[in-house]
Amino acid sequence: MSRNYIYELSGLEDGKRVDIAGWVQDIRKLKNVAFLMVRDNTGIIQATLKLDNETTKHMINELTRESVIKLTGILNKHSPAKGGVEVQTIDLSLLNRSLTPLPLGIADPVEADFDTRFNNRFLDLRKPERLKIFHVESELLWGIRKFLNSEHFVEVHTPKIVAAATEGGADLFGVKYFEKNAYLNQSPQLYKEMLMSAGFDRVFEVGPAFRAEEHNTPRHLNEFTSIDIEMSFSDHNDAMSMLERSVKAGIESVALSNTFRDLDSTEIEVPEIPFPRISYQKCIDYLHKNGVEMEFGVDFSPEQLKIVGEQFKSFYFITEWPSQVRAFYTMPKENNNLVTNSFDLQYRDKEITSGAQRIHEVDMLEKRLKEKGLNPADFEFHLKAFRYGMPPHAGWGLGLERLTMILLDLQNIREVSLFPRDRTRIVP
Ligand code: 4AD
Ligand code: MG
């Protein structure tokens, strides 16, 4: 079906014949004429329709909001309608009639409650401001993908049904795998590391990660999209540099994008790199200076991160985390075993990425597994890859929804997930 997208119309000549297709957002009937507000994924426009015969009158009487139509008409660029452009309909056809009443209004001035919105997410997503979120997310990911590709990373796909925990055992979803017990993967961590032993040098993956986290917070999903990289012959500093350049490339791609014409309203600021770095210990010192208690060896609370984040305008790294709060595979710092060659990328109080140099030496890795209360035998498939020539390596995992959320200044991570999975929501 050849057609014009609505955003194009204002750039076409007055009097031109156009074909548009979309949803009828609003219908206003006068005696001899009807006004339809027609919406597609690029915009909304008024179409006028002369009610000069019985067929048309009948059709308009039957037409419901959110029905799908297509129409052919003449472009009028001297319209009194908002924007000054309208289409004078010559031919209208109804492609699919919507039931009425709608479970969720598209143009209602008052926002429906969260459950109504997410129970009817297909309707909620028809709102242009929702679609914009996913355009931004898509553009962000394209930018990061293109950048990593230009840095010779190979895009890979690792299993999501796995036999062992990656990030510690607590928040795993179990699945029945025929006669065995298996899990949904929390992170591609072990597989991307094995690919370093396989000699792939640099890999990245964009895929789902599953976390059976019990708490329902505005920052956590039980299924999220993780952008992961792993790079050989590299350390945490190399990984941090790759990360800040990836984030910058992604945001640049959003800022330069012209896919969504009405995005200009959102000011996307491309961050300057390098991002500031602050050590975990320096964060504690800062908290103490501000009269906030915090002991070495525990994770920051959201409140503490708010205070730490006050020092920075946007992105910053927290480095050298204590080994107690990092996963078993994290490389301890040389000459100071209390801390690790690890980092988190933060945006104010929000964690966007965790990463580190990894342990590549198998004895140390086994020792760390035991110290974390894990059984090396469960990780034998993984440890094996370290016994036959594993290069030093480093990498990170970035939450796509978290990055999109901070970029658009949204307060709830569910807004950036099409069909969010949280503690109570599994449908739709
Ligand atoms: O900090 P996490 O758990 O680190 C890892 O998975 C490591 N394997 C990464 C690495 O390469 N060392 O998760 C990485 C990122 C977090 O910083 C956060 O952005 C996002 O994934 N994330 C979540 N996003 C939404 N909901 C959740 N429940 C998330 N858990 C982690
Ligand atoms: Mg983390």
XYZ file of N, CA and C and ligand atoms in Angstrom, residues 167 187 189 192 211 213 219-221 224 228 329 351-355 358 395-399 402 413, ligand 1:
106
model
N 25.831 -14.252 38.710
C 26.027 -13.091 39.579
C 25.715 -13.430 41.034
N 23.022 -13.033 33.329
C 24.006 -12.225 32.595
C 24.797 -13.162 31.689
N 27.774 -13.211 31.365
C 29.129 -13.134 31.920
C 30.027 -14.334 31.604
N 30.601 -14.941 27.785
C 31.461 -13.965 27.091
C 32.911 -14.156 27.518
N 16.410 -11.559 36.311
C 16.749 -11.438 37.740
C 15.481 -11.621 38.568
N 14.588 -10.715 41.311
C 14.677 -9.802 42.444
C 13.289 -9.599 43.016
N 13.564 1.166 39.634
C 14.792 0.961 38.852
C 15.013 -0.486 38.437
N 14.185 -1.411 38.931
C 14.422 -2.834 38.663
C 13.322 -3.471 37.835
N 13.753 -4.279 36.871
C 12.842 -5.149 36.127
C 13.293 -6.576 36.389
N 15.391 -7.611 31.831
C 15.839 -6.362 31.214
C 16.773 -6.675 30.053
N 26.332 -6.145 26.747
C 27.542 -6.675 27.388
C 28.717 -6.634 26.438
N 34.287 -13.354 39.923
C 35.207 -13.285 38.781
C 36.003 -11.983 38.726
N 22.732 3.564 38.953
C 23.764 2.713 38.368
C 23.341 2.338 36.946
N 24.244 2.561 35.992
C 23.953 2.262 34.592
C 24.714 1.014 34.143
N 25.923 0.848 34.668
C 26.790 -0.245 34.216
C 27.641 -0.756 35.369
N 27.911 -2.062 35.365
C 28.967 -2.612 36.214
C 29.981 -3.289 35.315
N 31.247 -3.196 35.699
C 32.280 -3.840 34.887
C 33.540 -4.019 35.687
N 38.748 -9.054 34.808
C 38.379 -10.354 35.373
C 39.629 -11.122 35.800
N 35.569 -6.337 30.917
C 34.311 -6.063 30.216
C 33.303 -5.398 31.126
N 32.105 -5.242 30.593
C 31.027 -4.620 31.366
C 29.655 -5.040 30.856
N 28.650 -4.745 31.694
C 27.255 -4.980 31.328
C 26.469 -3.706 31.596
N 25.767 -3.238 30.568
C 25.043 -1.961 30.664
C 23.548 -2.220 30.496
N 22.751 -1.703 31.403
C 21.300 -1.872 31.307
C 20.708 -0.870 30.323
N 17.955 1.324 31.734
C 18.461 2.356 32.663
C 19.006 3.555 31.902
N 11.320 2.749 35.515
C 11.942 1.940 34.464
C 10.900 1.207 33.608
O 25.482 -4.801 37.798
P 25.096 -6.048 37.095
O 24.383 -7.070 37.891
O 26.428 -6.647 36.469
C 26.524 -7.766 35.666
O 25.585 -8.386 35.208
C 27.920 -8.096 35.278
N 27.947 -9.442 34.646
C 28.427 -7.049 34.341
C 29.852 -7.236 33.989
O 30.178 -7.354 32.834
N 30.701 -7.242 34.977
O 24.201 -5.666 35.828
C 24.704 -4.797 34.852
C 23.740 -3.647 34.592
C 23.444 -2.771 35.798
O 24.416 -1.767 35.969
C 22.088 -2.188 35.439
O 22.219 -1.114 34.517
C 21.437 -3.334 34.709
O 22.469 -4.179 34.244
N 20.573 -4.095 35.615
C 19.231 -3.969 35.660
N 18.391 -3.215 34.945
C 17.076 -3.330 35.222
N 16.577 -4.175 36.151
C 17.388 -4.960 36.887
N 16.873 -5.812 37.780
C 18.784 -4.884 36.646
N 19.868 -5.516 37.158
C 20.936 -5.023 36.520
